[in-house]
Coordinates of C-alpha atoms and ligand atoms in Angstrom, one line a residue:
X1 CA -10.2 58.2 91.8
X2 CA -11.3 56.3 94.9
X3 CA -12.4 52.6 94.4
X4 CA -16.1 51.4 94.8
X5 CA -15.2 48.5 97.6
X6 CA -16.5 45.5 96.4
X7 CA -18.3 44.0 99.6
X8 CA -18.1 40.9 100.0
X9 CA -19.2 40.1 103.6
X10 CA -22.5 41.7 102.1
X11 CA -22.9 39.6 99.0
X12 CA -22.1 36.5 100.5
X13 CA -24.8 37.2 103.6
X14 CA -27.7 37.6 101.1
X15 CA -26.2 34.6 99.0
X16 CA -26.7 32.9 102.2
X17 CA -30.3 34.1 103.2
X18 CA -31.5 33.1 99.7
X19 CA -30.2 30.0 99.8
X20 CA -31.9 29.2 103.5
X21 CA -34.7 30.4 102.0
X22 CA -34.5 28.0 99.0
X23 CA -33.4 25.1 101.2
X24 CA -36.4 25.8 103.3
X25 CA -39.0 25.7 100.1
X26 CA -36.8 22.3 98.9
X27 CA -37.0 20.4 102.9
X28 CA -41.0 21.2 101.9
X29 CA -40.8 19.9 98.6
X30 CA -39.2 16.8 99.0
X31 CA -39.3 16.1 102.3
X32 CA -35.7 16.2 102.5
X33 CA -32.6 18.4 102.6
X34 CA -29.2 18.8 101.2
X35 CA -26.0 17.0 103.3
X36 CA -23.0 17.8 102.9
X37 CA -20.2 15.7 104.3
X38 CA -16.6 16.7 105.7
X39 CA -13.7 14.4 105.8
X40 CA -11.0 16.1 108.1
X41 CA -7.5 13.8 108.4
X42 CA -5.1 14.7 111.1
X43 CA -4.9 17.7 113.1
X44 CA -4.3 20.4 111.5
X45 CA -5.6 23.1 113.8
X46 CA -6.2 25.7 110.7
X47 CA -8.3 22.9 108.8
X48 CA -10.0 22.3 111.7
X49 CA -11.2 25.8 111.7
X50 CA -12.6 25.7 108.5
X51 CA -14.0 22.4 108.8
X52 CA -15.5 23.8 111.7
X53 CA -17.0 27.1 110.1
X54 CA -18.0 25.1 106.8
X55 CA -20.7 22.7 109.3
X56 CA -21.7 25.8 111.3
X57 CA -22.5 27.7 108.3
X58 CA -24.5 24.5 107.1
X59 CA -26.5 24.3 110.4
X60 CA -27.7 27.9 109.7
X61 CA -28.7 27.1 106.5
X62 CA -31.0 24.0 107.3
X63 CA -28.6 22.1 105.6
X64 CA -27.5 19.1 107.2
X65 CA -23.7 17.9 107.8
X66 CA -22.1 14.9 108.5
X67 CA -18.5 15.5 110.1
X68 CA -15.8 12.3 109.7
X69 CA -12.1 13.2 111.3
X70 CA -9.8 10.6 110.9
X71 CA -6.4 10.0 112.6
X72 CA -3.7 11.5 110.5
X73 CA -2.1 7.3 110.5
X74 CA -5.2 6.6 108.5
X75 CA -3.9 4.4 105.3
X76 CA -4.7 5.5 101.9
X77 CA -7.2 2.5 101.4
X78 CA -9.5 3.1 104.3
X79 CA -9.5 7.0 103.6
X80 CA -10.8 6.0 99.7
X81 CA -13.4 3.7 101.2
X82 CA -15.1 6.3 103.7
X83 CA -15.1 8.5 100.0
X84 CA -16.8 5.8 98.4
X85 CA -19.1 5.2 101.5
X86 CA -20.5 8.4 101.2
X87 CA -20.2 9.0 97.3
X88 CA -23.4 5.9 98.1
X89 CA -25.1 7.5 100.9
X90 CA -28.6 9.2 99.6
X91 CA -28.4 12.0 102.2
X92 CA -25.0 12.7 101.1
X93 CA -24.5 15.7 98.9
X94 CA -21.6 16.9 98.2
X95 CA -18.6 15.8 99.7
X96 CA -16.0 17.9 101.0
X97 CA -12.2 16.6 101.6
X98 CA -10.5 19.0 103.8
X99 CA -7.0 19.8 102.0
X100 CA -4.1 19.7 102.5
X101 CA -4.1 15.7 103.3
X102 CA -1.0 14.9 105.6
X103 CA 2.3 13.7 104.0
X104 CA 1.9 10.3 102.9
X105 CA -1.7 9.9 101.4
X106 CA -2.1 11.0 97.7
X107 CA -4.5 13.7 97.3
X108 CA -5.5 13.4 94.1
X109 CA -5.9 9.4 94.3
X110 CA -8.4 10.8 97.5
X111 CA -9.9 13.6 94.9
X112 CA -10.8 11.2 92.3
X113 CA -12.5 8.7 94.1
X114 CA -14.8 11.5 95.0
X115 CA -18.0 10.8 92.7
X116 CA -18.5 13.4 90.2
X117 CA -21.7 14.0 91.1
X118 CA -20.7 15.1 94.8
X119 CA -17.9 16.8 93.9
X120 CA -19.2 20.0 95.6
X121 CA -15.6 21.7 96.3
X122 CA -14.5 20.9 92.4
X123 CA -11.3 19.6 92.7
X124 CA -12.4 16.0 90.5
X125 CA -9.7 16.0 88.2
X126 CA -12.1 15.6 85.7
X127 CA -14.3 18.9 86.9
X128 CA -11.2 20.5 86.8
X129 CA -10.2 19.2 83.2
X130 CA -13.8 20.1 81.8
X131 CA -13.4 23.7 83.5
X132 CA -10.0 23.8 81.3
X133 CA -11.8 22.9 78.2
X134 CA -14.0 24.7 75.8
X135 CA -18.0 24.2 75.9
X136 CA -17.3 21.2 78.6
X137 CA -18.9 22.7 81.7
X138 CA -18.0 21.0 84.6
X139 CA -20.3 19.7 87.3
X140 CA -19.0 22.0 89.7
X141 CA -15.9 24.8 89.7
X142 CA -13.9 25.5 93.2
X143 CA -15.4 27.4 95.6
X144 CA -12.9 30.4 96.0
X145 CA -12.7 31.3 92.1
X146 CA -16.4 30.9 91.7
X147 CA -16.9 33.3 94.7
X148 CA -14.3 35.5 92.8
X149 CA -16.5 35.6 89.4
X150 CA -19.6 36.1 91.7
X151 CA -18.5 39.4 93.1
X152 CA -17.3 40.9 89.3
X153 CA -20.5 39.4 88.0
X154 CA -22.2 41.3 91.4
X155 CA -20.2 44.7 90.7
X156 CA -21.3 44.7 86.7
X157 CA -17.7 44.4 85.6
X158 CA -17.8 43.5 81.7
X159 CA -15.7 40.4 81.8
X160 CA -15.9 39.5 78.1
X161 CA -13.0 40.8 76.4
X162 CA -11.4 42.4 79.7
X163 CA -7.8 41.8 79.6
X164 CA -7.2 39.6 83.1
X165 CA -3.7 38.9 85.4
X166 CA -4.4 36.2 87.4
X167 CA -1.4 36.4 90.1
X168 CA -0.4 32.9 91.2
X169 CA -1.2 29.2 89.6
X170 CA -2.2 27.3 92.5
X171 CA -4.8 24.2 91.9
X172 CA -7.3 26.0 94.2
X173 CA -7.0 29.3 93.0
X174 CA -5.2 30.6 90.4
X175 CA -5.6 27.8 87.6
X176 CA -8.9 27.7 87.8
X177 CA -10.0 31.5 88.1
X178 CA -7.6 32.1 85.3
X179 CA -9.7 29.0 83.3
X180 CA -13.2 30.7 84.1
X181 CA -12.2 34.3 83.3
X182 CA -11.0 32.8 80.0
X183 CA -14.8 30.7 80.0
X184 CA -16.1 34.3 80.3
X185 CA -14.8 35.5 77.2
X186 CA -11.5 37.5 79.1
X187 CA -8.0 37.8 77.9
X188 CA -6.3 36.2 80.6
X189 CA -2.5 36.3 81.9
X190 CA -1.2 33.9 84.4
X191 CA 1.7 35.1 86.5
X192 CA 3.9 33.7 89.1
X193 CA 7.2 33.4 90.9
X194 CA 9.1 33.3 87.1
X195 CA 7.4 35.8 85.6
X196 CA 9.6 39.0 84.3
X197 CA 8.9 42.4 85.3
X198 CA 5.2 41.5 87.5
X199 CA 4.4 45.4 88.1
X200 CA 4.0 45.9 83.9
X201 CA 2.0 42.9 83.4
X202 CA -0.4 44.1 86.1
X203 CA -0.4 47.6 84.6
X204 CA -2.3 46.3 81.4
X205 CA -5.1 44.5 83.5
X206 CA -8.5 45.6 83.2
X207 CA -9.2 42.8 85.9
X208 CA -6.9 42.1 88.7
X209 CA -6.7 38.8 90.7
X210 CA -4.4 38.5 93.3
X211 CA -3.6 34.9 94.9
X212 CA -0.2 34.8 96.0
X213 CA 0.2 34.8 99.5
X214 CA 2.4 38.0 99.9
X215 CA 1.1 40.5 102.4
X216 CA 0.8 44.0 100.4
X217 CA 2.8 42.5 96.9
X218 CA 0.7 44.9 94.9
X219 CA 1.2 48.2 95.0
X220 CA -1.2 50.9 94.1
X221 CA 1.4 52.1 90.8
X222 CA 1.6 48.8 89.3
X223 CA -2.5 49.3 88.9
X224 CA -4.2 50.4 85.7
X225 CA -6.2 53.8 86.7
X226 CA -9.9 52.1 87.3
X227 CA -9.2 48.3 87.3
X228 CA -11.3 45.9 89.0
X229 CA -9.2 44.7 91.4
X230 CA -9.7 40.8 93.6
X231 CA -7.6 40.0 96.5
X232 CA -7.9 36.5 97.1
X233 CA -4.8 37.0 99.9
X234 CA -5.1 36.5 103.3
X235 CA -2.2 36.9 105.4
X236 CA -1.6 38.1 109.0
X237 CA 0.8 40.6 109.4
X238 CA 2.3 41.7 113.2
X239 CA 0.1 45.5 114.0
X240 CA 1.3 46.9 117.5
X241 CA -1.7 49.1 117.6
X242 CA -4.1 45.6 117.8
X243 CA -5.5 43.8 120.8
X244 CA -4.1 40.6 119.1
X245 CA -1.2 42.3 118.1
X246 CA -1.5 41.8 114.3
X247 CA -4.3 42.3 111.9
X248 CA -4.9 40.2 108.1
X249 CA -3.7 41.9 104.9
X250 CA -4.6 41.1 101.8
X251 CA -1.9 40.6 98.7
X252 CA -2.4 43.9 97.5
X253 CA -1.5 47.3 99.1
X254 CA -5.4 48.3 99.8
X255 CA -5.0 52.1 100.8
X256 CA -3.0 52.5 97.7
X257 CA -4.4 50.5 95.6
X258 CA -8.1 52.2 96.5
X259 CA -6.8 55.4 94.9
X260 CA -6.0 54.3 91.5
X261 CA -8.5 51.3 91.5
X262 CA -12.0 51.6 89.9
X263 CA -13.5 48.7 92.0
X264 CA -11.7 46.6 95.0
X265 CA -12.1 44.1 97.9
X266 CA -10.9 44.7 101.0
X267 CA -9.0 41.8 103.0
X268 CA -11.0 40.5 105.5
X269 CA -14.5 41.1 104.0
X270 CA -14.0 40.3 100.4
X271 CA -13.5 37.0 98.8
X272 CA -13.3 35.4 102.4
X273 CA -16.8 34.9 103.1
X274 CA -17.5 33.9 99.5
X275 CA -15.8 30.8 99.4
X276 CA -17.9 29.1 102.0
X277 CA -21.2 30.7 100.4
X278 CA -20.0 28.8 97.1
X279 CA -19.6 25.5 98.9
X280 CA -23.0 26.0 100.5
X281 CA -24.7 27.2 96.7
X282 CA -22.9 24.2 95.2
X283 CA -24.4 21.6 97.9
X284 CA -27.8 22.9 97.3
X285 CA -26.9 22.6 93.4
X286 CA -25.8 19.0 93.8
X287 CA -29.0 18.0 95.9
X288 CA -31.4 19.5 93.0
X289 CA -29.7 17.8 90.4
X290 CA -30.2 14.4 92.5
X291 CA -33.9 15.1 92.9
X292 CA -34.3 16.3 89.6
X293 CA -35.2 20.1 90.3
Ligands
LIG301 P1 0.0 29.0 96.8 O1 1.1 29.2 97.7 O2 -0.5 27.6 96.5 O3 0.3 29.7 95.4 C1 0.8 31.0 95.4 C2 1.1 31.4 94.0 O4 1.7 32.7 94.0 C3 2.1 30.5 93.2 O5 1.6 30.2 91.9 C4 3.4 31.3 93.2 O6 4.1 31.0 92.0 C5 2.9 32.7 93.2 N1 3.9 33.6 93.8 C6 4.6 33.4 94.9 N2 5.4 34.4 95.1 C7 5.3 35.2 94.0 C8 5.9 36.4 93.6 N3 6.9 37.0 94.3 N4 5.6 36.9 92.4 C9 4.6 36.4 91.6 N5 4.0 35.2 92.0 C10 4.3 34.7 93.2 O7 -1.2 29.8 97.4 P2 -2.8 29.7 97.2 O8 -3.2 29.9 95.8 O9 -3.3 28.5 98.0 O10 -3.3 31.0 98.1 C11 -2.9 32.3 97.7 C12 -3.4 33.2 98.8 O11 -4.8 33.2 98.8 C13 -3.0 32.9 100.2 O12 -2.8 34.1 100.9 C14 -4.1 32.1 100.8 O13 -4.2 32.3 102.2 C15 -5.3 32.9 100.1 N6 -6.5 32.0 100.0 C16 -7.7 32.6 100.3 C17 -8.9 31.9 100.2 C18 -10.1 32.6 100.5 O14 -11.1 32.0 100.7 N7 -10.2 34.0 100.5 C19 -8.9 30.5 99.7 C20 -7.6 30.0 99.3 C21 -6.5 30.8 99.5 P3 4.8 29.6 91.7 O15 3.7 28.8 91.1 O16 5.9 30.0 90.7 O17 5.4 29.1 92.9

């Protein structure tokens, strides 16, 4: 068998164009359009990077951003106040705090100042308890995971009553994809560092999610012939035969995995561009529910 690739540089390019389109019809509606606004501390140069792509990819949207970097020396006080600041500015959407926060400043003090309402990357500790709890939606769920349910819901993979492994329990990943493939009626299995012989858990998925951070974990024989199969990885790896000298992998073994898999996204080109097509659908979310739309 060889694997439909599940493409996600495709999917998240017409997500995009829809959305410019709707933003478009909402700036003549109300006169308006959504904001989002970044908070970058320090200077980290990778969250820089996204920061950087996150406003560009607002600008060709329509959607306006509004960009605050503070000195990594800022004190936890004055970082909460430019949250609350802009959890009461009108043109401010969603609100997006670039993680991870340099040592010293509590993230999830930062997190929950953020107001529910604005919560556009959905890392509230209450969006994230209501997206652990039954029939308690929450306003808004993370970007990467919903990007990831996108792309099965995109490829027609039945979810309800799929048996899931969800590799890794991060806060930004794993916990919360596992939490909406169980949302969606999946059997799911959480795996990590501890768990006891990985390659026979993975065998019994029907769905695959794979958010470690090991370049190639995965091989093709730990796959169940024809399972769905999400690579959430991205990790550079040295490649002699490259310009640059080395080339992104994804967490599982793609040229294996493609033969045994019935459905698969590459690594770069799959969940990658989704995540900042979520952030942008969530902002144009969050600035319908303010106007009432
Ligand atoms: P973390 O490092 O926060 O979490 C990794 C998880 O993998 C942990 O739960 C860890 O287990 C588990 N793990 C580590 N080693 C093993 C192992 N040998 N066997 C089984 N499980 C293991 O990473 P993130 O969740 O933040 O990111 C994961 C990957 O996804 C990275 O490559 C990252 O770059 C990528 N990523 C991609 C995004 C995108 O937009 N495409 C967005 C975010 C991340 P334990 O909990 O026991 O330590």
């Amino acid at each position: 068998m060889t694997a439909t690739i599940i493409d996600g540089k495709a999917i998240a390019a017409r997500i995009r164009a829809d959305l410019a389109l709707e933003v478009a019809a909402l700036r003549e509606k109300t006169g308006r359009v959504p904001g989002l606004a970044t908070v970058l501390v320090g200077e980290n140069p990778a969250s820089q990077a996204y920061v950087s792509s996150k406003r560009k990819a607002c600008a060709e949207l329509g959607i306006e951003s509004f960009g605050h970097e503070m000195p990594a020396s800022i004190g936890q006080a004055d970082l909460e106040a430019l949250v609350r600041d802009l959890n009461a500015n009108p043109a401010v959407n969603g609100i997006l705090v670039q993680l991870p926060l340099p040592g010293g400043l509590d993230e999830e003090a930062v997190l929950s100042t953020i107001s529910l309402e604005k919560d556009v990357d959905g890392f509230h500790p209450i969006n994230i308890g209501r997206l652990n709890m039954k029939g308690r939606p929450p306003l808004f769920v993370p970007c990467t995971p919903l990007g990831c349910l996108t792309l099965l819901e995109d490829a027609g993979v039945h979810i309800s009553g799929a048996d899931a492994v969800v590799v890794g329990r991060s806060n930004i990943v794993g916990i919360p994809m596992a939490a909406l493939l169980r949302n969606h009626d999946a059997t799911v299995t959480v795996c990590h560092s501890r768990t006891r012989d990985l390659p026979a858990k993975v065998r019994q998925a029907d769905i695959v999610v794979a958010a470690i951070g090991r370049p190639e974990m995965i091989r093709g024989d730990w796959l169940k012939p024809g399972a769905v199969v999400i690579d959430v990885g991205i990790n550079r790896i040295a490649d002699a035969s490259k310009k640059s000298g080395s080339r992104l992998v994804g967490d599982v073994a793609f040229e294996e995995a493609r033969e045994v898999a019935g459905a698969i996204t590459p690594v770069p080109g799959g969940v990658g561009p989704m995540t900042i097509a979520m952030l942008l659908q969530n902002t144009v979310t969050s600035f319908k529910r303010a106007h009432g739309l």
